[in-house]
Amino acid sequence: MSFQQKTAVTGFTFALVNKTTGAALTGEASNINKYYTLDGGTQASLTGTIAEEGNGQYSLNLTAAEMNGLIVGLLFTHSNAVPVQFTIK
């Protein structure tokens, strides 16, 4: 998949793993914290609603404003999961 600056992304997927057991983290879409940074700037919360796809995989739509950087950093956290981070250039 290719990403473009200032272009919304539909269905960006990520997975979370339980930090204690190593199993897929399921049933937690509403409890996941979601953040982004643009070009190394201040971290802000993503606005979209996370959907559970199954087996620990989740998806989220990213707005054009959230993709308005040369380098976009995404971070997803949950109190029971290993944090997952993505860098999009």
Short mmCIF file of N, CA, C and O in Angstrom, two decimals:
data_model
loop_
_atom_site.label_atom_id
_atom_site.label_comp_id
_atom_site.label_asym_id
_atom_site.label_seq_id
_atom_site.Cartn_x
_atom_site.Cartn_y
_atom_site.Cartn_z
N MET A 1 0.84 -1.17 0.00
CA MET A 1 0.00 0.00 0.00
C MET A 1 0.89 1.24 0.00
O MET A 1 1.85 1.32 0.74
N SER A 2 0.56 2.20 -0.81
CA SER A 2 1.30 3.46 -0.80
C SER A 2 0.44 4.52 -0.11
O SER A 2 -0.78 4.50 -0.19
N PHE A 3 1.12 5.43 0.56
CA PHE A 3 0.45 6.51 1.27
C PHE A 3 0.83 7.83 0.63
O PHE A 3 1.95 7.99 0.18
N GLN A 4 -0.11 8.77 0.64
CA GLN A 4 0.15 10.09 0.08
C GLN A 4 -0.16 11.15 1.12
O GLN A 4 -1.16 11.04 1.86
N GLN A 5 0.67 12.18 1.13
CA GLN A 5 0.45 13.29 2.05
C GLN A 5 -0.89 13.95 1.75
O GLN A 5 -1.30 14.07 0.60
N LYS A 6 -1.61 14.34 2.79
CA LYS A 6 -2.91 15.01 2.72
C LYS A 6 -4.00 14.15 2.09
O LYS A 6 -4.99 14.66 1.58
N THR A 7 -3.83 12.83 2.12
CA THR A 7 -4.83 11.92 1.56
C THR A 7 -5.31 10.96 2.64
O THR A 7 -4.49 10.27 3.26
N ALA A 8 -6.61 10.92 2.88
CA ALA A 8 -7.18 10.04 3.90
C ALA A 8 -6.88 8.58 3.58
O ALA A 8 -6.72 8.20 2.42
N VAL A 9 -6.80 7.78 4.63
CA VAL A 9 -6.55 6.33 4.50
C VAL A 9 -7.74 5.60 5.11
O VAL A 9 -8.10 5.84 6.26
N THR A 10 -8.34 4.73 4.34
CA THR A 10 -9.47 3.93 4.82
C THR A 10 -8.97 2.57 5.26
O THR A 10 -8.29 1.88 4.50
N GLY A 11 -9.30 2.19 6.49
CA GLY A 11 -9.01 0.85 6.97
C GLY A 11 -7.55 0.55 7.25
O GLY A 11 -7.08 -0.54 6.96
N PHE A 12 -6.82 1.49 7.87
CA PHE A 12 -5.44 1.21 8.28
C PHE A 12 -5.49 0.14 9.37
O PHE A 12 -6.17 0.30 10.38
N THR A 13 -4.80 -0.98 9.16
CA THR A 13 -4.88 -2.09 10.11
C THR A 13 -3.62 -2.19 10.97
O THR A 13 -2.53 -1.82 10.55
N PHE A 14 -3.82 -2.70 12.17
CA PHE A 14 -2.74 -2.96 13.11
C PHE A 14 -3.19 -4.09 14.03
O PHE A 14 -4.38 -4.39 14.13
N ALA A 15 -2.24 -4.70 14.71
CA ALA A 15 -2.55 -5.79 15.64
C ALA A 15 -1.96 -5.48 17.00
O ALA A 15 -0.92 -4.83 17.11
N LEU A 16 -2.62 -5.96 18.04
CA LEU A 16 -2.12 -5.81 19.40
C LEU A 16 -1.97 -7.19 20.05
O LEU A 16 -2.80 -8.07 19.85
N VAL A 17 -0.89 -7.31 20.84
CA VAL A 17 -0.56 -8.57 21.51
C VAL A 17 -0.61 -8.35 23.01
O VAL A 17 -0.09 -7.34 23.51
N ASN A 18 -1.21 -9.29 23.72
CA ASN A 18 -1.27 -9.23 25.18
C ASN A 18 0.15 -9.26 25.73
O ASN A 18 0.93 -10.16 25.41
N LYS A 19 0.51 -8.27 26.57
CA LYS A 19 1.88 -8.17 27.07
C LYS A 19 2.25 -9.26 28.07
O LYS A 19 3.43 -9.52 28.29
N THR A 20 1.28 -9.93 28.66
CA THR A 20 1.56 -10.99 29.63
C THR A 20 1.62 -12.37 28.98
O THR A 20 2.53 -13.15 29.25
N THR A 21 0.65 -12.66 28.11
CA THR A 21 0.55 -14.00 27.54
C THR A 21 1.11 -14.15 26.13
O THR A 21 1.37 -15.25 25.68
N GLY A 22 1.24 -13.03 25.42
CA GLY A 22 1.69 -13.11 24.03
C GLY A 22 0.58 -13.45 23.05
O GLY A 22 0.80 -13.54 21.85
N ALA A 23 -0.63 -13.65 23.57
CA ALA A 23 -1.78 -13.97 22.72
C ALA A 23 -2.33 -12.70 22.09
O ALA A 23 -2.06 -11.59 22.56
N ALA A 24 -3.10 -12.85 21.06
CA ALA A 24 -3.77 -11.71 20.43
C ALA A 24 -4.68 -11.03 21.45
O ALA A 24 -5.37 -11.70 22.22
N LEU A 25 -4.67 -9.70 21.47
CA LEU A 25 -5.56 -8.94 22.35
C LEU A 25 -6.87 -8.73 21.62
O LEU A 25 -6.90 -8.11 20.56
N THR A 26 -7.94 -9.27 22.14
CA THR A 26 -9.24 -9.19 21.46
C THR A 26 -10.27 -8.50 22.35
O THR A 26 -10.13 -8.43 23.57
N GLY A 27 -11.32 -7.99 21.71
CA GLY A 27 -12.44 -7.40 22.44
C GLY A 27 -12.14 -6.07 23.11
O GLY A 27 -12.82 -5.69 24.05
N GLU A 28 -11.16 -5.34 22.63
CA GLU A 28 -10.73 -4.12 23.31
C GLU A 28 -10.75 -2.87 22.44
O GLU A 28 -10.10 -1.87 22.77
N ALA A 29 -11.48 -2.87 21.35
CA ALA A 29 -11.46 -1.74 20.41
C ALA A 29 -11.73 -0.41 21.09
O ALA A 29 -11.08 0.59 20.79
N SER A 30 -12.66 -0.37 22.00
CA SER A 30 -13.03 0.91 22.63
C SER A 30 -12.03 1.36 23.69
O SER A 30 -12.10 2.49 24.16
N ASN A 31 -11.09 0.49 24.06
CA ASN A 31 -10.12 0.82 25.11
C ASN A 31 -8.71 1.08 24.58
O ASN A 31 -7.78 1.21 25.37
N ILE A 32 -8.55 1.13 23.29
CA ILE A 32 -7.24 1.36 22.68
C ILE A 32 -6.99 2.86 22.57
O ILE A 32 -7.85 3.62 22.13
N ASN A 33 -5.81 3.27 22.99
CA ASN A 33 -5.39 4.67 22.85
C ASN A 33 -4.70 4.81 21.50
O ASN A 33 -3.92 3.95 21.11
N LYS A 34 -4.97 5.92 20.81
CA LYS A 34 -4.45 6.09 19.45
C LYS A 34 -3.92 7.50 19.26
O LYS A 34 -4.60 8.48 19.58
N TYR A 35 -2.68 7.59 18.79
CA TYR A 35 -2.01 8.88 18.68
C TYR A 35 -1.28 9.00 17.35
O TYR A 35 -0.96 8.00 16.71
N TYR A 36 -0.98 10.25 16.97
CA TYR A 36 -0.16 10.49 15.78
C TYR A 36 0.72 11.71 15.99
O TYR A 36 0.44 12.56 16.84
N THR A 37 1.79 11.78 15.21
CA THR A 37 2.63 12.97 15.13
C THR A 37 2.90 13.24 13.66
O THR A 37 2.93 12.32 12.84
N LEU A 38 3.10 14.51 13.34
CA LEU A 38 3.44 14.91 11.98
C LEU A 38 4.81 15.56 12.00
O LEU A 38 5.02 16.54 12.74
N ASP A 39 5.72 15.02 11.23
CA ASP A 39 7.06 15.59 11.06
C ASP A 39 7.75 15.87 12.39
O ASP A 39 8.40 16.90 12.57
N GLY A 40 7.59 14.97 13.35
CA GLY A 40 8.26 15.10 14.64
C GLY A 40 7.64 16.13 15.57
O GLY A 40 8.24 16.50 16.58
N GLY A 41 6.44 16.57 15.26
CA GLY A 41 5.76 17.57 16.08
C GLY A 41 5.11 16.98 17.30
O GLY A 41 5.35 15.83 17.69
N THR A 42 4.24 17.75 17.90
CA THR A 42 3.53 17.35 19.12
C THR A 42 2.58 16.19 18.85
O THR A 42 1.89 16.17 17.84
N GLN A 43 2.54 15.26 19.78
CA GLN A 43 1.64 14.11 19.65
C GLN A 43 0.20 14.55 19.90
O GLN A 43 -0.08 15.35 20.80
N ALA A 44 -0.71 14.02 19.09
CA ALA A 44 -2.14 14.33 19.22
C ALA A 44 -2.93 13.03 19.09
O ALA A 44 -2.43 12.02 18.60
N SER A 45 -4.18 13.05 19.53
CA SER A 45 -5.03 11.87 19.45
C SER A 45 -5.63 11.74 18.05
O SER A 45 -6.05 12.74 17.45
N LEU A 46 -5.67 10.51 17.53
CA LEU A 46 -6.37 10.24 16.28
C LEU A 46 -7.87 10.35 16.53
O LEU A 46 -8.35 10.05 17.62
N THR A 47 -8.62 10.77 15.52
CA THR A 47 -10.04 11.05 15.72
C THR A 47 -10.97 9.89 15.39
O THR A 47 -12.09 9.85 15.88
N GLY A 48 -10.55 8.96 14.57
CA GLY A 48 -11.45 7.90 14.10
C GLY A 48 -11.80 6.89 15.17
O GLY A 48 -11.20 6.83 16.25
N THR A 49 -12.79 6.08 14.86
CA THR A 49 -13.23 5.00 15.74
C THR A 49 -12.56 3.71 15.31
O THR A 49 -12.56 3.36 14.14
N ILE A 50 -11.99 3.00 16.26
CA ILE A 50 -11.31 1.74 15.98
C ILE A 50 -12.34 0.63 15.86
O ILE A 50 -13.26 0.52 16.67
N ALA A 51 -12.18 -0.20 14.83
CA ALA A 51 -13.04 -1.37 14.62
C ALA A 51 -12.22 -2.63 14.82
O ALA A 51 -11.06 -2.69 14.42
N GLU A 52 -12.81 -3.61 15.46
CA GLU A 52 -12.13 -4.90 15.64
C GLU A 52 -12.38 -5.77 14.42
O GLU A 52 -13.53 -6.00 14.04
N GLU A 53 -11.31 -6.25 13.81
CA GLU A 53 -11.41 -7.11 12.63
C GLU A 53 -11.40 -8.58 13.00
O GLU A 53 -11.90 -9.41 12.26
N GLY A 54 -10.80 -8.91 14.15
CA GLY A 54 -10.74 -10.29 14.62
C GLY A 54 -9.31 -10.73 14.87
O GLY A 54 -8.36 -10.19 14.28
N ASN A 55 -9.14 -11.69 15.76
CA ASN A 55 -7.84 -12.29 16.06
C ASN A 55 -6.78 -11.27 16.44
O ASN A 55 -5.61 -11.41 16.11
N GLY A 56 -7.18 -10.21 17.16
CA GLY A 56 -6.24 -9.19 17.61
C GLY A 56 -5.94 -8.11 16.60
O GLY A 56 -5.15 -7.22 16.88
N GLN A 57 -6.58 -8.16 15.45
CA GLN A 57 -6.37 -7.13 14.43
C GLN A 57 -7.50 -6.11 14.49
O GLN A 57 -8.67 -6.46 14.64
N TYR A 58 -7.10 -4.85 14.37
CA TYR A 58 -8.03 -3.73 14.43
C TYR A 58 -7.80 -2.84 13.22
O TYR A 58 -6.76 -2.91 12.58
N SER A 59 -8.77 -1.97 12.92
CA SER A 59 -8.59 -1.01 11.83
C SER A 59 -9.12 0.35 12.24
O SER A 59 -9.93 0.49 13.16
N LEU A 60 -8.64 1.36 11.52
CA LEU A 60 -8.97 2.75 11.81
C LEU A 60 -8.84 3.55 10.53
O LEU A 60 -7.90 3.32 9.75
N ASN A 61 -9.75 4.47 10.29
CA ASN A 61 -9.63 5.39 9.17
C ASN A 61 -8.83 6.60 9.62
O ASN A 61 -9.07 7.14 10.70
N LEU A 62 -7.89 7.02 8.79
CA LEU A 62 -7.06 8.19 9.07
C LEU A 62 -7.52 9.34 8.18
O LEU A 62 -7.72 9.14 6.97
N THR A 63 -7.70 10.52 8.73
CA THR A 63 -8.16 11.67 7.95
C THR A 63 -7.01 12.26 7.14
O THR A 63 -5.83 12.01 7.42
N ALA A 64 -7.36 13.09 6.17
CA ALA A 64 -6.34 13.78 5.37
C ALA A 64 -5.49 14.67 6.28
O ALA A 64 -4.27 14.77 6.08
N ALA A 65 -6.09 15.30 7.27
CA ALA A 65 -5.33 16.16 8.20
C ALA A 65 -4.33 15.33 9.01
O ALA A 65 -3.22 15.80 9.30
N GLU A 66 -4.72 14.12 9.40
CA GLU A 66 -3.82 13.25 10.17
C GLU A 66 -2.69 12.68 9.31
O GLU A 66 -1.70 12.20 9.83
N MET A 67 -2.85 12.78 8.00
CA MET A 67 -1.82 12.31 7.05
C MET A 67 -1.07 13.48 6.41
O MET A 67 -0.36 13.31 5.44
N ASN A 68 -1.20 14.68 6.97
CA ASN A 68 -0.62 15.88 6.37
C ASN A 68 0.80 16.13 6.88
O ASN A 68 1.09 17.16 7.49
N GLY A 69 1.68 15.18 6.64
CA GLY A 69 3.08 15.33 7.01
C GLY A 69 3.96 14.52 6.08
O GLY A 69 3.50 13.58 5.45
N LEU A 70 5.22 14.90 6.00
CA LEU A 70 6.17 14.09 5.22
C LEU A 70 6.47 12.79 5.97
O LEU A 70 6.71 11.76 5.35
N ILE A 71 6.48 12.87 7.29
CA ILE A 71 6.65 11.68 8.13
C ILE A 71 5.52 11.68 9.15
O ILE A 71 5.37 12.61 9.95
N VAL A 72 4.72 10.62 9.12
CA VAL A 72 3.58 10.46 10.03
C VAL A 72 3.92 9.32 10.99
O VAL A 72 4.24 8.21 10.55
N GLY A 73 3.85 9.59 12.28
CA GLY A 73 4.06 8.56 13.28
C GLY A 73 2.74 8.18 13.91
O GLY A 73 1.96 9.05 14.31
N LEU A 74 2.46 6.87 13.99
CA LEU A 74 1.24 6.37 14.61
C LEU A 74 1.61 5.50 15.80
O LEU A 74 2.56 4.72 15.73
N LEU A 75 0.87 5.62 16.88
CA LEU A 75 1.11 4.83 18.08
C LEU A 75 -0.22 4.34 18.62
O LEU A 75 -1.17 5.12 18.77
N PHE A 76 -0.29 3.03 18.91
CA PHE A 76 -1.48 2.42 19.48
C PHE A 76 -1.08 1.73 20.77
O PHE A 76 -0.14 0.94 20.80
N THR A 77 -1.80 2.06 21.87
CA THR A 77 -1.47 1.49 23.17
C THR A 77 -2.74 0.97 23.85
O THR A 77 -3.85 1.39 23.55
N HIS A 78 -2.52 0.08 24.78
CA HIS A 78 -3.58 -0.46 25.65
C HIS A 78 -2.87 -0.93 26.91
O HIS A 78 -1.74 -1.43 26.85
N SER A 79 -3.51 -0.81 28.05
CA SER A 79 -2.86 -1.16 29.32
C SER A 79 -2.42 -2.62 29.38
O SER A 79 -1.48 -2.95 30.11
N ASN A 80 -3.06 -3.50 28.61
CA ASN A 80 -2.70 -4.92 28.63
C ASN A 80 -1.95 -5.37 27.38
O ASN A 80 -1.78 -6.57 27.16
N ALA A 81 -1.51 -4.43 26.54
CA ALA A 81 -0.87 -4.80 25.28
C ALA A 81 0.52 -4.21 25.14
O ALA A 81 0.85 -3.21 25.75
N VAL A 82 1.30 -4.84 24.29
CA VAL A 82 2.57 -4.28 23.87
C VAL A 82 2.26 -3.13 22.91
O VAL A 82 1.52 -3.35 21.94
N PRO A 83 2.75 -1.92 23.14
CA PRO A 83 2.47 -0.81 22.23
C PRO A 83 2.97 -1.13 20.82
O PRO A 83 3.98 -1.82 20.65
N VAL A 84 2.26 -0.61 19.82
CA VAL A 84 2.69 -0.80 18.43
C VAL A 84 2.79 0.57 17.78
O VAL A 84 1.95 1.44 17.99
N GLN A 85 3.88 0.77 17.02
CA GLN A 85 4.17 2.06 16.41
C GLN A 85 4.48 1.87 14.94
O GLN A 85 5.07 0.86 14.53
N PHE A 86 4.04 2.84 14.12
CA PHE A 86 4.30 2.82 12.68
C PHE A 86 4.84 4.17 12.26
O PHE A 86 4.42 5.21 12.78
N THR A 87 5.76 4.16 11.31
CA THR A 87 6.23 5.39 10.67
C THR A 87 5.88 5.31 9.21
O THR A 87 6.23 4.35 8.52
N ILE A 88 5.17 6.32 8.72
CA ILE A 88 4.77 6.38 7.32
C ILE A 88 5.49 7.57 6.70
O ILE A 88 5.39 8.69 7.19
N LYS A 89 6.21 7.30 5.60
CA LYS A 89 6.91 8.37 4.88
C LYS A 89 6.19 8.65 3.59
O LYS A 89 5.72 7.78 2.92
#
